[in-house]
Structure formats: structure tokens, C-alpha cells
Coordinates of C-alpha atoms in Angstrom, one line a residue:
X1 CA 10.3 -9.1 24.1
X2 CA 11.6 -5.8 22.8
X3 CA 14.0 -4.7 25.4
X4 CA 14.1 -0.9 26.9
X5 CA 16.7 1.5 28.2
X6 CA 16.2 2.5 32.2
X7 CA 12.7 5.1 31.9
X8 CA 10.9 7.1 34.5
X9 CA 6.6 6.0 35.1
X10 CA 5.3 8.5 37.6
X11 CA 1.8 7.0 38.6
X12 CA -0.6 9.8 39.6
X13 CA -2.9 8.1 42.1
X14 CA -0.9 5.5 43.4
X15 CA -2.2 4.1 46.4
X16 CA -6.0 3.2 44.5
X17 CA -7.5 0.0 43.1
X18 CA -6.2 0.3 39.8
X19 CA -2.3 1.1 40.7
X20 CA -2.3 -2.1 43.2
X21 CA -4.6 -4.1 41.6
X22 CA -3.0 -4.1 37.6
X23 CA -0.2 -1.5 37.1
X24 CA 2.1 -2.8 39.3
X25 CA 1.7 -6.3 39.0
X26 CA 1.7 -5.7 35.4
X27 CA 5.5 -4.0 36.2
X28 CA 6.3 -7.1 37.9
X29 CA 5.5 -9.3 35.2
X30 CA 7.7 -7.0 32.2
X31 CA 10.7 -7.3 35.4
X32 CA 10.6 -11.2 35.4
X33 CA 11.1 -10.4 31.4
X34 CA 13.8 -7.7 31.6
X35 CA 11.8 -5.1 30.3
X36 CA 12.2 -2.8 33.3
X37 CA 16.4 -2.7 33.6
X38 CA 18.4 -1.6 36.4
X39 CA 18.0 2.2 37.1
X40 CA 14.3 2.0 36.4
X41 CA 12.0 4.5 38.2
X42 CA 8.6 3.5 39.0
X43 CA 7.3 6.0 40.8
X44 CA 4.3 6.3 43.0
X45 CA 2.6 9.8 43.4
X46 CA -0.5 10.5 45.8
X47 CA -1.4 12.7 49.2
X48 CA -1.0 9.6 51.6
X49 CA 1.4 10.7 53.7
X50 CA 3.9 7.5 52.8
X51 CA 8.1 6.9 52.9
X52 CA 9.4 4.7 50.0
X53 CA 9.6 2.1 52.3
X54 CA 5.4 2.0 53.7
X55 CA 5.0 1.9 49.7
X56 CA 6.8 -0.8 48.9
X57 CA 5.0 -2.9 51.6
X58 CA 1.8 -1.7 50.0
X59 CA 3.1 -2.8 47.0
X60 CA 4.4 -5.9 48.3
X61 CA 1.0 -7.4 49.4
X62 CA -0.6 -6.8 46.4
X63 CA 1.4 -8.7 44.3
X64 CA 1.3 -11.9 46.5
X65 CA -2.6 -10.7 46.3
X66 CA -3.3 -9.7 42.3
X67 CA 0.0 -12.1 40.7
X68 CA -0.9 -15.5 39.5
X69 CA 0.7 -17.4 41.8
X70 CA 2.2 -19.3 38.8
X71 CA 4.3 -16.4 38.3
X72 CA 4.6 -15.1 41.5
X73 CA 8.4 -15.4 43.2
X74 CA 8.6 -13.7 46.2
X75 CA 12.5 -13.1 45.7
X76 CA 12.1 -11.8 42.4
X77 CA 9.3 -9.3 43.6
X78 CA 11.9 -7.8 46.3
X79 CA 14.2 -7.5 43.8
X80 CA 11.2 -5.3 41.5
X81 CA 9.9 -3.2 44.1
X82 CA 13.6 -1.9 44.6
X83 CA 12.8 0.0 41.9
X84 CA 9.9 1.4 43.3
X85 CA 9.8 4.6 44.7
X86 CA 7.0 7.0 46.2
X87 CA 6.0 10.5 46.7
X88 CA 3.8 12.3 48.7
X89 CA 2.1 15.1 46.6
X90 CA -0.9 16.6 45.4
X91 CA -0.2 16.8 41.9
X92 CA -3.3 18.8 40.5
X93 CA -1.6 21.5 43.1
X94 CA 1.2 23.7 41.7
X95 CA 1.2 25.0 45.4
X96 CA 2.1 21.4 47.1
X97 CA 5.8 20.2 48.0
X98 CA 6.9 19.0 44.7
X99 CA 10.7 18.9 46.0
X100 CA 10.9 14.9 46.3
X101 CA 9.4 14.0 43.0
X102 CA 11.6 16.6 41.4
X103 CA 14.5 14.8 43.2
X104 CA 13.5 11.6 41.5
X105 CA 13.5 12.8 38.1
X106 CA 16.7 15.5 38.1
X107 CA 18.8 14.9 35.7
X108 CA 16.8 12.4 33.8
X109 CA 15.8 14.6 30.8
X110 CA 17.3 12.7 28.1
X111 CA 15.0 9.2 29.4
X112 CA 11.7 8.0 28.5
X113 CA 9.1 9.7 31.2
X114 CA 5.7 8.6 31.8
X115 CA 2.6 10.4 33.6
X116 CA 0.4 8.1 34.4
X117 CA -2.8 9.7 35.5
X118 CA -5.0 7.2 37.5
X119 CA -7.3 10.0 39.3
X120 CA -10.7 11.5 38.7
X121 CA -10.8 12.9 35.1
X122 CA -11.7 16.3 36.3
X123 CA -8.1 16.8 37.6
X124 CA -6.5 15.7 34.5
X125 CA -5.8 19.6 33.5
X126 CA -4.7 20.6 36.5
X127 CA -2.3 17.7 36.9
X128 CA -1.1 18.7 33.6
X129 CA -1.2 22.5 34.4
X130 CA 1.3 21.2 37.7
X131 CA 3.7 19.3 35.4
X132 CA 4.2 21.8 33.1
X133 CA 4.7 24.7 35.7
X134 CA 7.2 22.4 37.6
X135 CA 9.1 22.2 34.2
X136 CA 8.7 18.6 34.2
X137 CA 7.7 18.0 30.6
X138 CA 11.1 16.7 28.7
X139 CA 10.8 16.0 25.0
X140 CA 10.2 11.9 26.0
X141 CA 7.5 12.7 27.5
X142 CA 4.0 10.7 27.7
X143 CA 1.0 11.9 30.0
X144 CA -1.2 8.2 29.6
X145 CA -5.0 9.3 30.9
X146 CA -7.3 6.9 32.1
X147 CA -10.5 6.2 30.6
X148 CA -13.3 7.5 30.8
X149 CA -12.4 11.0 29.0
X150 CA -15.5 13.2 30.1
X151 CA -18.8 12.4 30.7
X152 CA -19.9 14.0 27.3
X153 CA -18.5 15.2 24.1
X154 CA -18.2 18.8 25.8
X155 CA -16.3 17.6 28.6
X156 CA -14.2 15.3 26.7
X157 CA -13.2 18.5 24.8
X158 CA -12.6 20.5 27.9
X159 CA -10.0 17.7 28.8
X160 CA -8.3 16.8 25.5
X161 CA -7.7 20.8 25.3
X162 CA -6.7 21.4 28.4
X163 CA -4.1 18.7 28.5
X164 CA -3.4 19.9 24.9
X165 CA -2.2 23.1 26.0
X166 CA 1.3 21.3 28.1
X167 CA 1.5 17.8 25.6
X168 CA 1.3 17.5 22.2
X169 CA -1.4 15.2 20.2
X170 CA 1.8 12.7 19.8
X171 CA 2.3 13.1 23.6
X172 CA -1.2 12.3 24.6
X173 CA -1.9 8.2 25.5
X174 CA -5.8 7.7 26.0
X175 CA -5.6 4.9 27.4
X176 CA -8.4 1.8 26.2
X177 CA -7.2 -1.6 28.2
X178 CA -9.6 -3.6 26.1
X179 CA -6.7 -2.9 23.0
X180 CA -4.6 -4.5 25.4
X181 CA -6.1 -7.5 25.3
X182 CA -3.8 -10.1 23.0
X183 CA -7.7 -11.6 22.0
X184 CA -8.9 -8.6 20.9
X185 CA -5.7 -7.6 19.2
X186 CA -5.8 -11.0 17.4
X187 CA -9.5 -10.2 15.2
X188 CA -7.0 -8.2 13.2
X189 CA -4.6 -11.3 13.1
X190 CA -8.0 -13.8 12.1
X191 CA -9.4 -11.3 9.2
X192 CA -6.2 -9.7 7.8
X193 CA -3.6 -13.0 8.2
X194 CA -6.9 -15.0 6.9
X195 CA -7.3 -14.1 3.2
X196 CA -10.4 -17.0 3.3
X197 CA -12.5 -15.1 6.2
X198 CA -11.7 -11.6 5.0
X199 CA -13.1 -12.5 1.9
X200 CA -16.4 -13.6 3.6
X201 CA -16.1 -10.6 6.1
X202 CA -19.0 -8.8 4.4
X203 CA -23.1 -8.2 4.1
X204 CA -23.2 -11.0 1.4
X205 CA -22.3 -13.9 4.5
X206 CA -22.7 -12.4 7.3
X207 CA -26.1 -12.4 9.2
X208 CA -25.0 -10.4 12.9
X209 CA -22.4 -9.3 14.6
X210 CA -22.9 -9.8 18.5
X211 CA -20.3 -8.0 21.0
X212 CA -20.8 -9.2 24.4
X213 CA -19.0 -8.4 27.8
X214 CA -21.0 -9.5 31.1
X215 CA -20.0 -9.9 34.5
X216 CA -20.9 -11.7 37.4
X217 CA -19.9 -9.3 39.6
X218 CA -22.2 -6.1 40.8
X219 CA -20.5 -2.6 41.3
X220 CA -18.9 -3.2 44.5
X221 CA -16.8 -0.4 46.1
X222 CA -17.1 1.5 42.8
X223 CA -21.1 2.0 43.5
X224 CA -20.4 5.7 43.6
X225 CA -18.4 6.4 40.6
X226 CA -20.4 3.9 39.0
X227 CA -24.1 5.6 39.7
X228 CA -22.7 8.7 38.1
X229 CA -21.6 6.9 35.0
X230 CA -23.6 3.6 34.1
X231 CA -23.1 0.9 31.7
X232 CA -23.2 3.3 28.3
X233 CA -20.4 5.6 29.3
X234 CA -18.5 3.0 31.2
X235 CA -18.3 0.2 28.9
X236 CA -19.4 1.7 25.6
X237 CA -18.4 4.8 24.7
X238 CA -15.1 3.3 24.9
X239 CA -14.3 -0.6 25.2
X240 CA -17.3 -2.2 23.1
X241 CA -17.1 0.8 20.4
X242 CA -13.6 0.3 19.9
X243 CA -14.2 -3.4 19.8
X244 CA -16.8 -3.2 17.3
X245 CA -14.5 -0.8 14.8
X246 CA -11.7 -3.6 14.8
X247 CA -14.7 -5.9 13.9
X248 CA -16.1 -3.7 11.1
X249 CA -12.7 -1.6 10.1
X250 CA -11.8 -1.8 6.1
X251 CA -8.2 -3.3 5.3
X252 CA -5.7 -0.5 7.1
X253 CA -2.4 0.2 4.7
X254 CA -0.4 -1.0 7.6
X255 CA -0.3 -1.4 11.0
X256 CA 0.8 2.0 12.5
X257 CA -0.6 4.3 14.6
X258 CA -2.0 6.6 12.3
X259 CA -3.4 3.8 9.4
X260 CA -4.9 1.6 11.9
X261 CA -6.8 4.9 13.8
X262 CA -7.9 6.3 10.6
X263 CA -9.8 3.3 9.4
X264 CA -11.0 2.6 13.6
X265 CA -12.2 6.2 12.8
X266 CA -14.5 5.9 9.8
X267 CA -16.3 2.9 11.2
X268 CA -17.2 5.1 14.1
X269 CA -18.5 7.8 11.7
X270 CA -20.4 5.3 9.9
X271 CA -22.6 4.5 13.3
X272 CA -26.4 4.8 12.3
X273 CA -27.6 7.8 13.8
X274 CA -29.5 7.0 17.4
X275 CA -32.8 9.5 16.9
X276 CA -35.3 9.4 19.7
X277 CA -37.4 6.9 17.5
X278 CA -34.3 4.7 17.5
X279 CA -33.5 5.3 21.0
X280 CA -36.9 3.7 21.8
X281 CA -36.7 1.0 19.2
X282 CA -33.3 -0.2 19.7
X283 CA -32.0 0.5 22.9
X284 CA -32.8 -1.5 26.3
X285 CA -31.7 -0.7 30.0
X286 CA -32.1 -2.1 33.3
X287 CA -31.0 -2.1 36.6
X288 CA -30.2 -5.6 38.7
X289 CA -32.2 -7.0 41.6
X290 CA -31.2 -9.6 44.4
X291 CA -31.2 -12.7 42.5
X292 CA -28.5 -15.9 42.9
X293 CA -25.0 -15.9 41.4
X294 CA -23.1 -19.2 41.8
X295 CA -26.1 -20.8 44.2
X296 CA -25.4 -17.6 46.6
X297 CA -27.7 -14.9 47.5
X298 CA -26.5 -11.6 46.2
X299 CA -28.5 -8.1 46.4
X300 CA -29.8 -5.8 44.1
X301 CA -28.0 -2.6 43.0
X302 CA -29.5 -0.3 45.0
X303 CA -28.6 -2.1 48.3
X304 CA -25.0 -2.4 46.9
X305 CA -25.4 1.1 46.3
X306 CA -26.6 2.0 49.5
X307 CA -29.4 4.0 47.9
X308 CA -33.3 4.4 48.0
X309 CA -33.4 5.4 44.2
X310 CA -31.5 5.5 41.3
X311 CA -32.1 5.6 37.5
X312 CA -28.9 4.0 36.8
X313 CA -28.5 1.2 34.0
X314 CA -26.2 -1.9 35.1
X315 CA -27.4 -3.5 31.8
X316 CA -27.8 -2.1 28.6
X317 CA -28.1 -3.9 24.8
X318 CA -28.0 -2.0 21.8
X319 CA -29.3 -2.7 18.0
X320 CA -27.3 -0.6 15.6
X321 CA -25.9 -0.7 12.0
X322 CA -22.7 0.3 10.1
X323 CA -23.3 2.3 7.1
X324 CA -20.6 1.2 4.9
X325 CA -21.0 -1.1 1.2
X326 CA -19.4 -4.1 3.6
X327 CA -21.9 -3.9 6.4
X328 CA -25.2 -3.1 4.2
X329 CA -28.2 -4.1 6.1
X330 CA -26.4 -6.0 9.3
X331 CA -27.5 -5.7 12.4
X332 CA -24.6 -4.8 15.2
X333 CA -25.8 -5.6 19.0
X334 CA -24.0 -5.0 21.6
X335 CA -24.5 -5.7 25.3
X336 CA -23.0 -5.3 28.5
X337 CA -24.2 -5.6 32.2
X338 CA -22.9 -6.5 35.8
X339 CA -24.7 -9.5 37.7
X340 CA -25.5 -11.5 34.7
X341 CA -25.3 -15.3 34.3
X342 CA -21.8 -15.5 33.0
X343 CA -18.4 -13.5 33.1
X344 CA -18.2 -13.4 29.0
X345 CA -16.3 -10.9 27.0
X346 CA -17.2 -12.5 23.2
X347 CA -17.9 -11.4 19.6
X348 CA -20.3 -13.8 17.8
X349 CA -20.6 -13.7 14.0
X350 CA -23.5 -15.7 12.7
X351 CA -23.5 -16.7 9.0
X352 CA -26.2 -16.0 6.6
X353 CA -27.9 -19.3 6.4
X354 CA -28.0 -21.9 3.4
X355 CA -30.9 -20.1 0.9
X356 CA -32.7 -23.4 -0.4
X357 CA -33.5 -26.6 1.9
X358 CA -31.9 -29.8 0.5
X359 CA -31.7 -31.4 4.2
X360 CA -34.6 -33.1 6.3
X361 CA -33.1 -30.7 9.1
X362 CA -33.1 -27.1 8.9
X363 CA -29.3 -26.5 9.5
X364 CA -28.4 -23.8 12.0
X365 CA -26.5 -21.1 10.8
X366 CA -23.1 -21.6 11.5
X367 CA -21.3 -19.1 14.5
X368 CA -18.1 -17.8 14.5
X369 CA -17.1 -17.0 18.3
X370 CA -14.2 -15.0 19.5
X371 CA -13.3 -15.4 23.0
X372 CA -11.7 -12.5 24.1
X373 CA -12.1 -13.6 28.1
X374 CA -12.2 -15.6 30.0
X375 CA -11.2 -18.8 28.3
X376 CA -9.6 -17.2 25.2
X377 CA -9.5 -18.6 21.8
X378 CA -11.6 -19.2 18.7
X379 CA -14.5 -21.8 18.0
X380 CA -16.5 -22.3 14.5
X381 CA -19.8 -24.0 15.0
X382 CA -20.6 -26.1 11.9
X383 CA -23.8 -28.9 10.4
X384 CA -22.2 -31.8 9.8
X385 CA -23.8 -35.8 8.8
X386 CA -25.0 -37.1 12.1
X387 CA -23.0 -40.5 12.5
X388 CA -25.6 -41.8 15.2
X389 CA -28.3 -41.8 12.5
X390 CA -28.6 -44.4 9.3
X391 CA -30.8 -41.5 7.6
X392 CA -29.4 -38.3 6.4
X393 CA -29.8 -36.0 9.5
X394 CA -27.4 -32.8 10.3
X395 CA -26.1 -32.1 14.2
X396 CA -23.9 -29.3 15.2
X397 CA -20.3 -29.7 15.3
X398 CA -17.8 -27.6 16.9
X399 CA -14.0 -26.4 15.7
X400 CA -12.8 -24.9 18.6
X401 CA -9.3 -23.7 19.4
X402 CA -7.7 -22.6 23.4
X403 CA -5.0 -20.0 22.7
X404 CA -3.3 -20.6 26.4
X405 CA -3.4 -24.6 25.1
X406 CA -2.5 -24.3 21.8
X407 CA 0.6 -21.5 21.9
X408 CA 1.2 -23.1 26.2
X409 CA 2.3 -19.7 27.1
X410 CA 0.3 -17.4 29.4
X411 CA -1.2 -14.8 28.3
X412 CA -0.7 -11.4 29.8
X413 CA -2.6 -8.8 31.4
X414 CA -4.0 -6.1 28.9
X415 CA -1.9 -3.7 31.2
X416 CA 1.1 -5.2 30.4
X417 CA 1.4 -3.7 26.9
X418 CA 0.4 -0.6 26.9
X419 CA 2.3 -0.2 29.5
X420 CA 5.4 -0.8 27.9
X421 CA 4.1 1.0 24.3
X422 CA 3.6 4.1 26.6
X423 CA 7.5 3.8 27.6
X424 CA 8.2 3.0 24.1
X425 CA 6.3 5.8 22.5
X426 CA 4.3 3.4 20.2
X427 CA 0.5 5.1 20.0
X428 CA -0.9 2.5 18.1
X429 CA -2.7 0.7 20.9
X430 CA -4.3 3.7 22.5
X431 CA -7.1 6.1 21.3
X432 CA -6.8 9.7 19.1
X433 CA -8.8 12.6 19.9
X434 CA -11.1 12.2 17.0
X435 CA -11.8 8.8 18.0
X436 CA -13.0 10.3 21.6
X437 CA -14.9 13.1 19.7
X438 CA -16.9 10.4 17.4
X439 CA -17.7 7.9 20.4
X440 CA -19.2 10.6 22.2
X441 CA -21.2 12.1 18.9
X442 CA -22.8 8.6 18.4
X443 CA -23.4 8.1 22.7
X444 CA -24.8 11.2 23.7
X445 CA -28.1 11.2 21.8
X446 CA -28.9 7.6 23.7
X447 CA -28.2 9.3 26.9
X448 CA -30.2 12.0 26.1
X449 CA -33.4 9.9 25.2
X450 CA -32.8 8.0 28.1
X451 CA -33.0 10.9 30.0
X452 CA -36.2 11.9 28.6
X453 CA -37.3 8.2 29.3
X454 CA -37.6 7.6 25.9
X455 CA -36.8 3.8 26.7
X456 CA -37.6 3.0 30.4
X457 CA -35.6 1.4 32.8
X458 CA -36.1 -2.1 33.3
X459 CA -35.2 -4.5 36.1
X460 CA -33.5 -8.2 35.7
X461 CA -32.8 -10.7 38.6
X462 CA -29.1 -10.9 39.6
X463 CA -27.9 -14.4 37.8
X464 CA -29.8 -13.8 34.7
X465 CA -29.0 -12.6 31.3
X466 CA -30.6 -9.5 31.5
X467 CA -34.8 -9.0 30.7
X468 CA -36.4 -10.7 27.9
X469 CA -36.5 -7.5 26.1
X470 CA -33.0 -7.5 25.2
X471 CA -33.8 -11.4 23.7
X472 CA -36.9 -9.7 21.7
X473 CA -33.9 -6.9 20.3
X474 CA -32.7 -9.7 18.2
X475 CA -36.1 -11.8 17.2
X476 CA -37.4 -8.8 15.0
X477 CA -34.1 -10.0 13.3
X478 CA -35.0 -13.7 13.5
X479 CA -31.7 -13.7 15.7
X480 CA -30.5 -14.9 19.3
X481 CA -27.7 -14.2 22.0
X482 CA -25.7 -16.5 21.3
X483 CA -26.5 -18.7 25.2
X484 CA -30.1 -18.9 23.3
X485 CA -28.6 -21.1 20.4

């Protein structure tokens, strides 16, 4: 672990979900390994009218709650929430009592300091606006925003210039926890530390690519944020897309910031256009219904919603294409959805099949599958002699490699490390403005068919995989989801 000097992380919003739920236990977990030192500041910011003390009770039961109890030690999270401090502001107001956070931070100029802003995105300006007013903004200073940046490319704009105006572009940490995520980080490790996939990373081998990420769960207290954003801006525009240009991304010329963005960049560029013909073609949504997860009864959306209507998708799959000499003529699909059959976060690449029949069996084409959660690791699904049979007949065998069994180490929280590249400065996990700017371009024409109903919205019984229709998405390409194999 590289270790850090003391550093300041103010967290905007810090009595919600996401503070108790991941940031600080992902604090606690860089403590145990002496990434946050004596003289530390984490600092919670929010309206609840809180002492230090009432926080750090808070704080206390959600790490016996959210810590693995494998690492949880209830004398070394005493000793971490010592460093935790709290105060009771409205930061989007330059008007409010900023006296005790300015406290907190006197005299700290020459330390790392981090904004973490974990609040509706339509304060982030403001919030800014405050900092800079307050004179708060040091030369080590990092303002991290929380995804989703906008709800279009306008808005996106509107923020990313509006926090422009107090932080620079270097400043800026867009924050993507799905690049946090050791598995997904590792597809670079598999095709660039892997000279003999590389070379077979390309139209001439390659059949599909299939990026998955399903849930069991339905939306939950999050039913209102959720109805105003849906599967495509929550899980798309950001986590699968960025996903799918580490899958598709040409050989960066190293493995900073700016290298590794650019190529992330072109592949996003290189989206197929979604025109209203390929909205309707290539696009499905739907909604969940009370179906059975785990042998229980669970309701449909709109009774976790606590609505009569909505046009909301909980599901989506997409058909798309990269238009680069690699990726010539291969079908991308992505899907997402809450209530499905499995929790699943996977990318699938099926190999082009063998061109002439020499066996009595048809072999299956084999399946590279990379588990990025739950149950990370790597598996390669091969034809291979049956042994049970005196004739030549083929039967699937399975390489398959558990990264938790085979490095025995546990593996960390996505928060964990961009947490700690936010102290450090290091931009290379989180996303640049043009990045934002070209998710959006390639997202908003499928919202706008969809709101034209240029693709209906579908239903699909809690417990399921989704409707058929995503399943007849991949048989006009003689393909299947990979549970269909």
C-alpha cells in the first residue's frame, strides 16, 4: 500500500446511504492499512443538526452494520472514528454558518483536501460557488462529484462548467465506482499482460461481446430518485459504457491518466449511431412485476414505488456496434435490470466458431467470462474428447480461476481506491469531461425515441431474466445470454 501524509476529506452529504453505507467503511478499511495516519481529517458535512460526538455513533453502527465482519475490530474502529469529525452546514449556502468547518481546515493549506460531494447533482455548482467564496480551495485541492453528472448532455454541461469556474479540469474527480472495481480494472491486466488474448482480441475471433450487470434487488428506498432516472441513465451512460470501452479500447501508450482516457475516449466516439430505426430495432425496456426472488414473494415496481403509473424502465438490453478495424461487424449487447434471476456483474466474449465440421458434435463456441461480481475471477469454456464415451464425441469443459482463492486476499470495496487516488491526486481511475460529453451524445437519442415510444415498454416477472424479447435481441445474431448456453 502506497502510504499518505495526514489529508483533509470533507464529505458533502454525510449522514445519507452512500456516506454510511461505503465511504466510511471504505476509510476504515485504508486505517486498518495505515493509509489514513494520525492527524487525518475525515470530515462529515450536512444540515442535521449533529456534535462530533452524535456522528461518530452514527458512524459507529454502520460499520459493525456495512464491515465484513472478517475485518471488523471493534477497537480498531474506535481508534478510526477519532478521526472523524462533523459539521453542521448547508454547503450549497454561502449564507449558512460556515465557522466550524472553517475551524477544521485553518491552517491546513499546504495538505491534500478533498470535497466529496454526495448530494443531488443539481447542487454541485452551488456547493462549489460556497467553497470558493469561503476561500476554501487550496492548490491540493480535489472536488470528487458523484455520478450521475446531469440528466442530459445539456445538463451535464451546465455542471461540468459551473464547477469549472472554482476547480480546474485537473481538480475535477468524476467519480465512476465500477473503475474501482479490482475485476474490472484487471480486463486491462488479461488483454495487455496477455500477448496470446490480445492477439485474438479482434473481429477475426471474436463472435459477441456481452456486458451484463443484474440485480436481485428492486429500487427500494431509492424508488424516487430512481423513477426520475431509470436503468439507461443510471447504469449506462456511466458504468456499462465505461465498462465496454476498457473491453473495446486500442493498446493505450501507458497507463496514465491522460493515455488511458484518450483511448476510453475514442471507443465511445466509435458508438454506432442510435437513429429512431435503431432505437426500435435494437433497444428493449421493461418494467418489473411481483414475481418470486429466492422462493419469496416480492412486488412489482410500481408498488415499490408507491405509484399508479410510471413509464420507467428497471430493465433495458442494448444491441450496438463499435466502429473501429478491430471490432468490424461485432455485435456489443449490453444489459442491466433490477429484480432479475441473478445478482451478476459479467462480460462474456464468445468465440467465432470452428468454420468446417470434422466432429460428430457440433462444438459450442468457446466463452470467455469475466466475473467482475459477485464471485470474481475468470473462466474459459472449452470442447474437449468426452472420456465417458468409446466414440469420438466433444463435451464442454471449463478453465475457471476464483481471484479471492487463488491470490487468498480479500478483495476491496471499489470505494476503497478511489478514495485514496482522490487524496493522492491520481485521475486515472475517474472520468474526463469529454468522456461525460460522448456518453451522453451516444444516450440521449435512445431516450428520446423512448420517449416517443419508439420501442414500448415491456413488463417481466420479478425472478426472471427479463422478457423474451431481450433473448430474440441476440437470435437475429444466432447468439444467447450467456444463462441460455
Amino acid at each position: 500500500m502506497t502510504q499518505t501524509d495526514p489529508f483533509d476529506f470533507v464529505i458533502v452529504g454525510a449522514t445519507g446511504d452512500l456516506t454510511m453505507r461505503k465511504l466510511l467503511p471504505a476509510f476504515y478499511q485504508r486505517f486498518r492499512l495505515g493509509q489514513a495516519p494520525e492527524g487525518t481529517q475525515i470530515i462529515g458535512v450536512a444540515r442535521s443538526k449533529l456534535s462530533s460526538e452524535e456522528y461518530r455513533e452514527r458512524g459507529a453502527k454502520a460499520l459493525k452494520e456495512f464491515v465484513p465482519s472478517d475485518s471488523y475490530d471493534a477497537a480498531q474502529a474506535e481508534a478510526f472514528l477519532e478521526l472523524v469529525q462533523y459539521a453542521s452546514l448547508d454547503a450549497a449556502d454561502k449564507d449558512a454558518d460556515w465557522s466550524t468547518l472553517k475551524s477544521l481546515l485553518d491552517g491546513h493549506e499546504d495538505r491534500p483536501r478533498v470535497f466529496y460531494i454526495a448530494t443531488a447533482p443539481n447542487l454541485y455548482v452551488s456547493t462549489a460557488a460556497a467553497f470558493a467564496d469561503k476561500e476554501l480551495i487550496s492548490p491540493h485541492t480535489r472536488i470528487v462529484l458523484e455520478k450521475p453528472i446531469g440528466v442530459d448532455l445539456a445538463s451535464a454541461e451546465e455542471i461540468n462548467t459551473g464547477v469549472g469556474r472554482y476547480f480546474s479540469e485537473e481538480q475535477i474527480f468524476r467519480i465512476d465506482h465500477y473503475l474501482g472495481k479490482t475485476t474490472v480494472q484487471n480486463v486491462l491486466a488479461l488483454r495487455f499482460a496477455n500477448p496470446m488474448l490480445e492477439r485474438s482480441w479482434n473481429s477475426g475471433t471474436i463472435l459477441s461481446v456481452q456486458i451484463t450487470a443484474a440485480e436481485t434487488v428492486g429500487v427500494g428506498a431509492r424508488g424516487p430518485y430512481y423513477d426520475t432516472s431509470g436503468a439507461l441513465r443510471d447504469m449506462v451512460q456511466n458504468h456499462l459504457l465505461q465498462v465496454l470501452s476498457l473491453v473495446a479500447m486500442e493498446p493505450p501508450a501507458s497507463l496514465t491518466a491522460a493515455d488511458l482516457r484518450d483511448e476510453k475516449l475514442k471507443v465511445l466516439r466509435a458508438l454506432k449511431p442510435m437513429s429512431p430505426e435503431a432505437v426500435a430495432k435494437d433497444t428493449v425496456r421493461a418494467q418489473y412485476v411481483a414475481g418470486e426472488i429466492d422462493g419469496k414473494a416480492v412486488d412489482g415496481y410500481l408498488t415499490d414505488l408507491g405509484d399508479d403509473t410510471s413509464t420507467t424502465e428497471t430493465f433495458l438490453a442494448i444491441r450496438t456496434e463499435v466502429r473501429t478495424p478491430r471490432w468490424f461487424g461485432v455485435p456489443f449487447y449490453l444489459r442491466t435490470g433490477k429484480r432479475l434471476a441473478e445478482k451478476a456483474t459479467e462480460i462474456v466474449i464468445t468465440f467465432r466458431p470452428q468454420p468446417w465440421p470434422i466432429f460428430q458434435d457440433a462444438p459450442k463456441p468457446s466463452r470467455l467470462v469475466l466475473r467482475v461480481q459477485p464471485h470474481e475471477g475468470v473462466s474459459l469454456t472449452l470442447s474437449s474428447k468426452d472420456p465417458s464415451k468409446d466414440e469420438f464425441r466433444l463435451r464442454e469443459a471449463t478453465l475457471d480461476v476464483s481471484y479471492p482463492e487463488q491470490f487468498h486476499t480479500r478483495y476491496p470495496d471499489s470505494y476503497e481506491e478511489l478514495l485514496m487516488d482522490a487524496v493522492q491526486g491520481d485521475p486515472v481511475l475517474f472520468i474526463r469531461r469529454d468522456e461525460v460529453q460522448a456518453s451522453w451524445r451516444w444516450v440521449e437519442p435512445i431516450l428520446a425515441g423512448w420517449k416517443e415510444d419508439a420501442r414500448a415498454l415491456e413488463t417481466y416477472k420479478a425472478g426472471t431474466w427479463g422478457p423474451d424479447s431481450s433473448k430474440d435481441l441476440l437470435a437475429r445474431d444466432g447468439s444467447k445470454w450467456l444463462e441460455d448456453f
